[in-house]
PDB file of C-alpha atoms in Angstrom:
ATOM      1  CA  MET A   1       0.000   0.000   0.000  1.00 87.00           C
ATOM      2  CA  ILE A   2       2.755   2.450   0.997  1.00 96.00           C
ATOM      3  CA  GLU A   3       6.417   1.780   0.336  1.00 97.00           C
ATOM      4  CA  VAL A   4       9.175   4.119   1.466  1.00 97.00           C
ATOM      5  CA  LYS A   5      12.588   3.570  -0.078  1.00 97.00           C
ATOM      6  CA  ASN A   6      15.787   5.303   1.063  1.00 97.00           C
ATOM      7  CA  LEU A   7      13.875   8.451   2.005  1.00 97.00           C
ATOM      8  CA  SER A   8      15.841  11.378   3.417  1.00 97.00           C
ATOM      9  CA  PHE A   9      14.632  14.910   4.079  1.00 96.00           C
ATOM     10  CA  VAL A  10      16.434  18.140   4.926  1.00 95.00           C
ATOM     11  CA  TYR A  11      14.799  21.302   6.260  1.00 94.00           C
ATOM     12  CA  SER A  12      16.226  24.622   5.002  1.00 90.00           C
ATOM     13  CA  PRO A  13      18.859  23.036   2.720  1.00 89.00           C
ATOM     14  CA  LYS A  14      21.917  25.076   1.781  1.00 87.00           C
ATOM     15  CA  THR A  15      21.313  27.572   4.590  1.00 91.00           C
ATOM     16  CA  PRO A  16      22.873  28.022   8.044  1.00 90.00           C
ATOM     17  CA  PHE A  17      19.658  26.487   9.461  1.00 90.00           C
ATOM     18  CA  THR A  18      19.966  23.154   7.625  1.00 91.00           C
ATOM     19  CA  THR A  19      18.496  20.283   9.644  1.00 93.00           C
ATOM     20  CA  GLN A  20      18.351  16.691   8.466  1.00 94.00           C
ATOM     21  CA  ALA A  21      15.004  15.302   9.668  1.00 95.00           C
ATOM     22  CA  LEU A  22      15.050  11.894   7.955  1.00 97.00           C
ATOM     23  CA  HIS A  23      17.950   9.590   7.136  1.00 96.00           C
ATOM     24  CA  ASP A  24      17.557   6.798   4.557  1.00 96.00           C
ATOM     25  CA  ILE A  25      14.111   5.591   5.726  1.00 97.00           C
ATOM     26  CA  ASN A  26      12.831   2.232   4.457  1.00 97.00           C
ATOM     27  CA  LEU A  27       9.307   1.074   5.375  1.00 95.00           C
ATOM     28  CA  ARG A  28       6.491  -0.986   3.921  1.00 97.00           C
ATOM     29  CA  ILE A  29       2.886  -0.553   5.091  1.00 97.00           C
ATOM     30  CA  GLU A  30       0.507  -3.250   3.856  1.00 96.00           C
ATOM     31  CA  THR A  31      -3.216  -2.980   3.175  1.00 95.00           C
ATOM     32  CA  GLY A  32      -5.057  -3.759   6.428  1.00 95.00           C
ATOM     33  CA  ASP A  33      -2.211  -2.749   8.741  1.00 97.00           C
ATOM     34  CA  PHE A  34      -2.770  -0.739  11.886  1.00 97.00           C
ATOM     35  CA  PHE A  35       0.746   0.659  11.713  1.00 98.00           C
ATOM     36  CA  GLY A  36       2.198   2.529  14.677  1.00 97.00           C
ATOM     37  CA  ILE A  37       5.039   5.044  14.459  1.00 97.00           C
ATOM     38  CA  ILE A  38       6.754   5.991  17.699  1.00 95.00           C
ATOM     39  CA  GLY A  39       9.792   7.930  18.826  1.00 93.00           C
ATOM     40  CA  SER A  40      10.757  10.918  20.915  1.00 90.00           C
ATOM     41  CA  THR A  41       9.894  14.509  19.969  1.00 87.00           C
ATOM     42  CA  GLY A  42      11.996  15.499  16.966  1.00 89.00           C
ATOM     43  CA  ALA A  43      12.520  11.924  15.782  1.00 92.00           C
ATOM     44  CA  GLY A  44      10.985  12.714  12.375  1.00 94.00           C
ATOM     45  CA  LYS A  45       7.568  11.037  12.757  1.00 95.00           C
ATOM     46  CA  SER A  46       5.368  13.874  11.477  1.00 94.00           C
ATOM     47  CA  THR A  47       7.843  14.707   8.708  1.00 95.00           C
ATOM     48  CA  LEU A  48       7.701  11.099   7.550  1.00 96.00           C
ATOM     49  CA  VAL A  49       3.916  10.731   7.422  1.00 96.00           C
ATOM     50  CA  SER A  50       3.451  14.135   5.780  1.00 95.00           C
ATOM     51  CA  HIS A  51       5.164  12.589   2.733  1.00 96.00           C
ATOM     52  CA  PHE A  52       2.371  10.025   2.397  1.00 96.00           C
ATOM     53  CA  ASN A  53      -0.075  12.519   0.871  1.00 93.00           C
ATOM     54  CA  ALA A  54       2.557  14.939  -0.447  1.00 93.00           C
ATOM     55  CA  LEU A  55       2.033  17.651   2.147  1.00 93.00           C
ATOM     56  CA  THR A  56       5.811  17.354   2.258  1.00 95.00           C
ATOM     57  CA  LYS A  57       7.301  16.678  -1.177  1.00 95.00           C
ATOM     58  CA  VAL A  58      10.029  14.133  -1.781  1.00 95.00           C
ATOM     59  CA  GLN A  59      13.226  16.072  -2.343  1.00 94.00           C
ATOM     60  CA  LYS A  60      15.259  15.456  -5.482  1.00 91.00           C
ATOM     61  CA  HIS A  61      17.576  12.428  -5.272  1.00 91.00           C
ATOM     62  CA  SER A  62      16.357  11.787  -1.704  1.00 94.00           C
ATOM     63  CA  GLY A  63      14.494   8.503  -2.069  1.00 95.00           C
ATOM     64  CA  THR A  64      11.035   7.373  -3.099  1.00 96.00           C
ATOM     65  CA  VAL A  65       7.547   7.104  -1.627  1.00 97.00           C
ATOM     66  CA  ILE A  66       5.095   4.868  -3.500  1.00 97.00           C
ATOM     67  CA  VAL A  67       1.368   4.791  -2.655  1.00 96.00           C
ATOM     68  CA  ASP A  68      -0.218   1.945  -4.606  1.00 91.00           C
ATOM     69  CA  ASP A  69       1.082   2.671  -8.117  1.00 88.00           C
ATOM     70  CA  MET A  70       1.763   6.379  -7.529  1.00 94.00           C
ATOM     71  CA  ASP A  71       5.414   7.414  -7.345  1.00 95.00           C
ATOM     72  CA  LEU A  72       5.468  10.561  -5.200  1.00 95.00           C
ATOM     73  CA  SER A  73       9.027  11.376  -6.240  1.00 93.00           C
ATOM     74  CA  ALA A  74       7.859  11.925  -9.839  1.00 92.00           C
ATOM     75  CA  LYS A  75       7.814  15.439 -11.288  1.00 88.00           C
ATOM     76  CA  LYS A  76       4.022  15.423 -11.592  1.00 92.00           C
ATOM     77  CA  VAL A  77       1.784  13.807  -8.977  1.00 92.00           C
ATOM     78  CA  ASP A  78      -2.016  13.736  -9.180  1.00 92.00           C
ATOM     79  CA  LEU A  79      -2.599  15.356  -5.790  1.00 91.00           C
ATOM     80  CA  LYS A  80      -6.399  15.101  -5.986  1.00 89.00           C
ATOM     81  CA  LYS A  81      -6.191  11.345  -6.561  1.00 91.00           C
ATOM     82  CA  LEU A  82      -3.522  10.934  -3.867  1.00 93.00           C
ATOM     83  CA  ARG A  83      -5.386  12.914  -1.197  1.00 89.00           C
ATOM     84  CA  ALA A  84      -8.583  11.009  -1.924  1.00 89.00           C
ATOM     85  CA  LYS A  85      -6.571   7.864  -1.225  1.00 93.00           C
ATOM     86  CA  VAL A  86      -4.621   9.026   1.849  1.00 95.00           C
ATOM     87  CA  GLY A  87      -6.502  11.021   4.501  1.00 92.00           C
ATOM     88  CA  MET A  88      -4.492  12.984   7.057  1.00 90.00           C
ATOM     89  CA  VAL A  89      -5.767  13.931  10.524  1.00 88.00           C
ATOM     90  CA  PHE A  90      -3.437  16.283  12.371  1.00 83.00           C
ATOM     91  CA  GLN A  91      -2.552  16.284  16.076  1.00 77.00           C
ATOM     92  CA  TYR A  92      -5.384  18.656  16.972  1.00 76.00           C
ATOM     93  CA  PRO A  93      -7.858  17.932  14.145  1.00 72.00           C
ATOM     94  CA  GLU A  94     -10.373  20.444  15.476  1.00 76.00           C
ATOM     95  CA  HIS A  95      -7.978  23.098  14.128  1.00 78.00           C
ATOM     96  CA  GLN A  96      -8.854  21.805  10.629  1.00 79.00           C
ATOM     97  CA  LEU A  97     -12.430  23.115  10.973  1.00 84.00           C
ATOM     98  CA  PHE A  98     -13.230  26.297   9.059  1.00 85.00           C
ATOM     99  CA  ASP A  99     -16.764  26.424   7.577  1.00 88.00           C
ATOM    100  CA  ASP A 100     -19.883  27.965   9.131  1.00 89.00           C
ATOM    101  CA  THR A 101     -21.850  24.721   9.555  1.00 93.00           C
ATOM    102  CA  VAL A 102     -20.842  21.157  10.344  1.00 93.00           C
ATOM    103  CA  LEU A 103     -22.433  19.840   7.145  1.00 94.00           C
ATOM    104  CA  LYS A 104     -20.601  22.330   4.911  1.00 93.00           C
ATOM    105  CA  ASP A 105     -17.318  21.579   6.662  1.00 93.00           C
ATOM    106  CA  VAL A 106     -17.635  17.819   6.156  1.00 94.00           C
ATOM    107  CA  MET A 107     -18.839  18.292   2.557  1.00 94.00           C
ATOM    108  CA  PHE A 108     -15.781  20.348   1.598  1.00 92.00           C
ATOM    109  CA  GLY A 109     -13.506  17.375   0.854  1.00 90.00           C
ATOM    110  CA  PRO A 110     -15.948  15.407  -1.324  1.00 91.00           C
ATOM    111  CA  LYS A 111     -16.905  18.568  -3.250  1.00 91.00           C
ATOM    112  CA  ASN A 112     -13.221  19.269  -3.820  1.00 87.00           C
ATOM    113  CA  LEU A 113     -12.951  15.810  -5.395  1.00 87.00           C
ATOM    114  CA  GLY A 114     -15.500  16.889  -7.991  1.00 88.00           C
ATOM    115  CA  LEU A 115     -18.608  15.201  -6.554  1.00 91.00           C
ATOM    116  CA  SER A 116     -22.009  16.793  -7.074  1.00 93.00           C
ATOM    117  CA  LYS A 117     -23.573  18.685  -4.177  1.00 93.00           C
ATOM    118  CA  GLN A 118     -26.053  15.828  -3.654  1.00 94.00           C
ATOM    119  CA  ASP A 119     -23.357  13.132  -3.583  1.00 94.00           C
ATOM    120  CA  ALA A 120     -21.085  15.247  -1.358  1.00 93.00           C
ATOM    121  CA  GLU A 121     -23.950  15.818   1.080  1.00 94.00           C
ATOM    122  CA  GLU A 122     -24.767  12.095   1.163  1.00 94.00           C
ATOM    123  CA  ARG A 123     -21.151  11.245   1.935  1.00 94.00           C
ATOM    124  CA  ALA A 124     -21.003  13.946   4.608  1.00 94.00           C
ATOM    125  CA  LEU A 125     -24.154  12.757   6.374  1.00 94.00           C
ATOM    126  CA  ASN A 126     -22.922   9.148   6.336  1.00 93.00           C
ATOM    127  CA  ALA A 127     -19.544  10.226   7.752  1.00 92.00           C
ATOM    128  CA  ILE A 128     -21.167  12.312  10.508  1.00 93.00           C
ATOM    129  CA  ALA A 129     -23.263   9.295  11.509  1.00 92.00           C
ATOM    130  CA  LEU A 130     -20.213   6.992  11.399  1.00 89.00           C
ATOM    131  CA  VAL A 131     -18.355   9.124  13.955  1.00 89.00           C
ATOM    132  CA  GLY A 132     -21.305   8.841  16.323  1.00 88.00           C
ATOM    133  CA  LEU A 133     -22.927  12.263  15.942  1.00 91.00           C
ATOM    134  CA  ASP A 134     -26.642  12.981  15.415  1.00 91.00           C
ATOM    135  CA  CYS A 135     -26.981  14.501  11.924  1.00 90.00           C
ATOM    136  CA  GLU A 136     -30.320  16.142  12.623  1.00 90.00           C
ATOM    137  CA  GLU A 137     -29.021  17.764  15.779  1.00 92.00           C
ATOM    138  CA  ILE A 138     -25.610  18.863  14.580  1.00 92.00           C
ATOM    139  CA  ALA A 139     -25.510  19.325  10.780  1.00 91.00           C
ATOM    140  CA  ALA A 140     -26.727  22.945  10.750  1.00 93.00           C
ATOM    141  CA  ARG A 141     -24.712  24.070  13.788  1.00 93.00           C
ATOM    142  CA  SER A 142     -21.427  25.940  13.670  1.00 92.00           C
ATOM    143  CA  PRO A 143     -18.532  23.557  14.358  1.00 90.00           C
ATOM    144  CA  PHE A 144     -16.999  26.226  16.596  1.00 89.00           C
ATOM    145  CA  GLU A 145     -19.929  25.980  19.042  1.00 89.00           C
ATOM    146  CA  LEU A 146     -19.313  22.304  19.722  1.00 88.00           C
ATOM    147  CA  SER A 147     -17.466  20.641  22.582  1.00 84.00           C
ATOM    148  CA  GLY A 148     -13.841  19.627  22.100  1.00 79.00           C
ATOM    149  CA  GLY A 149     -14.757  15.967  21.606  1.00 82.00           C
ATOM    150  CA  GLN A 150     -17.470  16.824  19.088  1.00 86.00           C
ATOM    151  CA  LYS A 151     -15.074  19.057  17.135  1.00 86.00           C
ATOM    152  CA  ARG A 152     -12.580  16.210  16.911  1.00 85.00           C
ATOM    153  CA  ARG A 153     -15.296  13.889  15.586  1.00 88.00           C
ATOM    154  CA  VAL A 154     -16.415  16.434  12.986  1.00 90.00           C
ATOM    155  CA  ALA A 155     -12.815  16.847  11.786  1.00 88.00           C
ATOM    156  CA  LEU A 156     -12.505  13.069  11.465  1.00 89.00           C
ATOM    157  CA  ALA A 157     -15.804  12.971   9.563  1.00 91.00           C
ATOM    158  CA  GLY A 158     -14.406  15.503   7.088  1.00 91.00           C
ATOM    159  CA  VAL A 159     -11.558  13.130   6.243  1.00 91.00           C
ATOM    160  CA  ILE A 160     -13.719   9.985   6.253  1.00 91.00           C
ATOM    161  CA  ALA A 161     -16.191  11.588   3.817  1.00 92.00           C
ATOM    162  CA  MET A 162     -13.445  11.474   1.175  1.00 91.00           C
ATOM    163  CA  HIS A 163     -13.434   7.640   1.463  1.00 91.00           C
ATOM    164  CA  PRO A 164      -9.659   7.305   1.901  1.00 93.00           C
ATOM    165  CA  GLU A 165      -8.015   3.898   1.746  1.00 93.00           C
ATOM    166  CA  VAL A 166      -5.359   5.010   4.239  1.00 95.00           C
ATOM    167  CA  LEU A 167      -6.047   7.070   7.368  1.00 95.00           C
ATOM    168  CA  VAL A 168      -3.004   8.786   8.891  1.00 95.00           C
ATOM    169  CA  LEU A 169      -3.471   9.920  12.502  1.00 94.00           C
ATOM    170  CA  ASP A 170      -0.959  12.178  14.232  1.00 91.00           C
ATOM    171  CA  GLU A 171      -1.498  11.860  18.013  1.00 90.00           C
ATOM    172  CA  PRO A 172      -5.278  11.326  17.716  1.00 88.00           C
ATOM    173  CA  THR A 173      -5.908  11.353  21.488  1.00 87.00           C
ATOM    174  CA  ALA A 174      -3.621  14.264  22.414  1.00 84.00           C
ATOM    175  CA  GLY A 175      -5.110  16.482  25.113  1.00 82.00           C
ATOM    176  CA  LEU A 176      -8.062  14.203  25.905  1.00 83.00           C
ATOM    177  CA  ASP A 177      -8.988  12.707  29.273  1.00 85.00           C
ATOM    178  CA  PRO A 178      -8.933   8.878  29.656  1.00 87.00           C
ATOM    179  CA  LYS A 179     -12.623   8.544  28.713  1.00 87.00           C
ATOM    180  CA  GLY A 180     -12.116  10.737  25.638  1.00 84.00           C
ATOM    181  CA  LYS A 181      -9.024   8.767  24.608  1.00 87.00           C
ATOM    182  CA  ARG A 182     -10.936   5.481  24.792  1.00 89.00           C
ATOM    183  CA  GLU A 183     -13.869   6.895  22.806  1.00 88.00           C
ATOM    184  CA  ILE A 184     -11.605   8.183  20.027  1.00 88.00           C
ATOM    185  CA  MET A 185      -9.732   4.881  19.725  1.00 91.00           C
ATOM    186  CA  GLU A 186     -13.002   2.927  19.619  1.00 90.00           C
ATOM    187  CA  LEU A 187     -14.125   5.331  16.904  1.00 89.00           C
ATOM    188  CA  VAL A 188     -10.920   4.689  14.938  1.00 91.00           C
ATOM    189  CA  LEU A 189     -11.624   0.944  15.079  1.00 91.00           C
ATOM    190  CA  ARG A 190     -15.114   1.548  13.656  1.00 88.00           C
ATOM    191  CA  ILE A 191     -13.651   3.727  10.916  1.00 87.00           C
ATOM    192  CA  LYS A 192     -11.163   0.976  10.042  1.00 89.00           C
ATOM    193  CA  SER A 193     -14.042  -1.135   8.717  1.00 83.00           C
ATOM    194  CA  GLU A 194     -14.491   1.554   6.035  1.00 82.00           C
ATOM    195  CA  CYS A 195     -10.845   2.626   5.727  1.00 89.00           C
ATOM    196  CA  PRO A 196      -8.756  -0.556   5.917  1.00 91.00           C
ATOM    197  CA  THR A 197      -5.277   0.845   6.578  1.00 96.00           C
ATOM    198  CA  VAL A 198      -4.451   3.066   9.547  1.00 96.00           C
ATOM    199  CA  VAL A 199      -1.104   4.720  10.311  1.00 97.00           C
ATOM    200  CA  MET A 200      -0.890   6.229  13.794  1.00 96.00           C
ATOM    201  CA  ILE A 201       1.744   8.359  15.483  1.00 96.00           C
ATOM    202  CA  SER A 202       1.440   8.244  19.259  1.00 94.00           C
ATOM    203  CA  HIS A 203       3.425   8.808  22.438  1.00 92.00           C
ATOM    204  CA  ASN A 204       0.887   6.630  24.278  1.00 93.00           C
ATOM    205  CA  MET A 205       2.463   3.181  24.450  1.00 94.00           C
ATOM    206  CA  ASP A 206      -0.736   1.613  25.816  1.00 93.00           C
ATOM    207  CA  GLU A 207      -2.605   2.646  22.648  1.00 94.00           C
ATOM    208  CA  ILE A 208       0.263   1.487  20.432  1.00 95.00           C
ATOM    209  CA  ALA A 209       0.438  -1.899  22.179  1.00 94.00           C
ATOM    210  CA  GLU A 210      -3.314  -2.498  22.140  1.00 93.00           C
ATOM    211  CA  TYR A 211      -4.235  -1.420  18.619  1.00 95.00           C
ATOM    212  CA  CYS A 212      -1.206  -1.723  16.310  1.00 96.00           C
ATOM    213  CA  ASN A 213      -0.054  -4.901  14.586  1.00 96.00           C
ATOM    214  CA  LYS A 214       3.262  -3.334  13.507  1.00 97.00           C
ATOM    215  CA  ILE A 215       5.374  -0.630  15.139  1.00 97.00           C
ATOM    216  CA  ALA A 216       8.141   1.408  13.515  1.00 97.00           C
ATOM    217  CA  VAL A 217      10.544   3.016  15.982  1.00 96.00           C
ATOM    218  CA  LEU A 218      12.189   6.255  14.860  1.00 96.00           C
ATOM    219  CA  LYS A 219      15.196   7.748  16.574  1.00 93.00           C
ATOM    220  CA  GLN A 220      16.920  10.921  15.356  1.00 93.00           C
ATOM    221  CA  GLY A 221      15.390  10.528  11.899  1.00 94.00           C
ATOM    222  CA  ARG A 222      16.327   6.877  11.469  1.00 95.00           C
ATOM    223  CA  VAL A 223      14.223   3.702  11.610  1.00 96.00           C
ATOM    224  CA  MET A 224      15.540   1.513  14.403  1.00 94.00           C
ATOM    225  CA  GLY A 225      13.297  -1.337  13.258  1.00 94.00           C
ATOM    226  CA  VAL A 226       9.732  -2.495  12.640  1.00 96.00           C
ATOM    227  CA  PHE A 227       8.359  -4.867  15.268  1.00 95.00           C
ATOM    228  CA  SER A 228       5.208  -6.550  16.462  1.00 95.00           C
ATOM    229  CA  PRO A 229       4.034  -5.244  19.865  1.00 94.00           C
ATOM    230  CA  ARG A 230       5.173  -8.411  21.653  1.00 92.00           C
ATOM    231  CA  GLU A 231       8.591  -8.329  19.966  1.00 92.00           C
ATOM    232  CA  LEU A 232       9.188  -4.731  21.008  1.00 93.00           C
ATOM    233  CA  PHE A 233       7.690  -4.602  24.485  1.00 92.00           C
ATOM    234  CA  GLY A 234       8.849  -8.106  25.385  1.00 87.00           C
ATOM    235  CA  SER A 235      12.538  -7.325  24.908  1.00 87.00           C
ATOM    236  CA  GLU A 236      14.381  -5.232  27.494  1.00 85.00           C
ATOM    237  CA  GLU A 237      17.341  -5.013  25.109  1.00 87.00           C
ATOM    238  CA  LEU A 238      15.183  -3.588  22.293  1.00 87.00           C
ATOM    239  CA  LEU A 239      13.415  -1.140  24.597  1.00 88.00           C
ATOM    240  CA  GLU A 240      16.738   0.171  25.882  1.00 88.00           C
ATOM    241  CA  SER A 241      18.384   0.468  22.461  1.00 88.00           C
ATOM    242  CA  CYS A 242      15.334   2.189  20.951  1.00 86.00           C
ATOM    243  CA  GLY A 243      14.660   4.416  23.948  1.00 87.00           C
ATOM    244  CA  VAL A 244      11.063   3.187  24.304  1.00 89.00           C
ATOM    245  CA  GLU A 245       9.028   3.010  27.505  1.00 91.00           C
ATOM    246  CA  LEU A 246       6.792   0.106  28.481  1.00 92.00           C
ATOM    247  CA  PRO A 247       3.001   0.408  28.248  1.00 93.00           C
ATOM    248  CA  LEU A 248       1.557   1.143  31.697  1.00 92.00           C
ATOM    249  CA  VAL A 249      -0.206  -2.231  31.937  1.00 91.00           C
ATOM    250  CA  THR A 250       3.038  -4.072  31.109  1.00 91.00           C
ATOM    251  CA  GLU A 251       4.927  -1.977  33.662  1.00 92.00           C
ATOM    252  CA  ILE A 252       2.353  -2.945  36.318  1.00 92.00           C
ATOM    253  CA  ALA A 253       2.788  -6.616  35.428  1.00 89.00           C
ATOM    254  CA  VAL A 254       6.581  -6.327  35.685  1.00 88.00           C
ATOM    255  CA  LYS A 255       6.345  -4.654  39.114  1.00 90.00           C
ATOM    256  CA  LEU A 256       3.875  -7.258  40.399  1.00 89.00           C
ATOM    257  CA  ASN A 257       6.230  -9.977  39.187  1.00 86.00           C
ATOM    258  CA  ALA A 258       9.123  -8.326  41.049  1.00 87.00           C
ATOM    259  CA  LEU A 259       6.997  -8.370  44.215  1.00 87.00           C
ATOM    260  CA  GLY A 260       6.612 -12.114  43.920  1.00 85.00           C
ATOM    261  CA  VAL A 261       3.274 -12.332  42.140  1.00 84.00           C
ATOM    262  CA  ASP A 262       3.469 -15.116  39.550  1.00 84.00           C
ATOM    263  CA  ILE A 263       2.142 -13.076  36.621  1.00 84.00           C
ATOM    264  CA  ASP A 264       2.918 -13.029  32.913  1.00 80.00           C
ATOM    265  CA  ARG A 265       5.203 -10.055  32.234  1.00 78.00           C
ATOM    266  CA  SER A 266       4.241  -9.894  28.531  1.00 83.00           C
ATOM    267  CA  VAL A 267       0.708  -8.520  28.956  1.00 89.00           C
ATOM    268  CA  LEU A 268      -0.099  -5.605  26.645  1.00 92.00           C
ATOM    269  CA  THR A 269      -3.713  -4.652  27.358  1.00 90.00           C
ATOM    270  CA  GLU A 270      -5.950  -4.054  30.375  1.00 89.00           C
ATOM    271  CA  ALA A 271      -7.921  -7.203  29.559  1.00 89.00           C
ATOM    272  CA  GLU A 272      -4.737  -9.295  29.493  1.00 90.00           C
ATOM    273  CA  LEU A 273      -3.568  -7.760  32.781  1.00 90.00           C
ATOM    274  CA  PHE A 274      -6.873  -8.514  34.535  1.00 89.00           C
ATOM    275  CA  ALA A 275      -6.808 -12.092  33.216  1.00 88.00           C
ATOM    276  CA  ALA A 276      -3.208 -12.572  34.390  1.00 87.00           C
ATOM    277  CA  ILE A 277      -3.997 -11.219  37.868  1.00 86.00           C
ATOM    278  CA  LYS A 278      -7.057 -13.449  38.085  1.00 84.00           C
ATOM    279  CA  LYS A 279      -4.999 -16.497  37.078  1.00 83.00           C
ATOM    280  CA  ALA A 280      -2.194 -15.654  39.522  1.00 80.00           C
ATOM    281  CA  GLY A 281      -4.670 -15.291  42.387  1.00 74.00           C
ATOM    282  CA  ASN A 282      -6.786 -18.302  41.408  1.00 64.00           C
ATOM    283  CA  TYR A 283      -9.850 -16.066  41.527  1.00 57.00           C
ATOM    284  CA  ALA A 284     -13.101 -17.597  40.394  1.00 48.00           C
TER     285      ALA A 284
END
């Protein structure tokens, strides 16, 4: 679905402010993946994913990004086709809102693809319903009058209405309380039934461990490796070399084990932790 070959990127080239953000990146994201990208601030995560829909252009002689059969390093790229295929949701997606009603805001993307007003409205209403909002109640309201959680859902609806095949999420739960985080991630899972491939940047290792099937670790603009959650979080050596923290539930399991509780240290989700505690205590 997305293949990155030997991709490098330099900010402000040939100036005193030159900064190399990416170094020779190689990645392959398959259709159906829930692909996590992690790393410390400044590791190059957002720069990398912004190449996937050409918000950041591949620099000359600096590698290749291929989305399906589209070579994004080519001189001419069909941006309308690409951005219909790859939807991008930024760290605070509510900042993407701009129109005077929710319906108009969500319709903007489909209309920009050349759909008729009727077809764009149908897509928008379906997307609003998919993100769990009441169309009758909310469609005619200003998006700026909504709660923070509602704004985030409307922004997601605006991307979903374009029917992308890949959804790229940059810190989708940033700034939300635990209940809000859970609701957004459950929403992303529902969206995945319509949009099969999800790429997610997150600093939340619990979300990465629970939802992703593959995890790319970036460090100072380089890919340290691509791992399954159990490969990465089950290896102290890998965690140390990549500079990655354990998910909270795994950390709890490790501490319980150190206290003498016979519990599996490889748990990755709350459900697995509860099951391991129940087994260790022989609870009925």
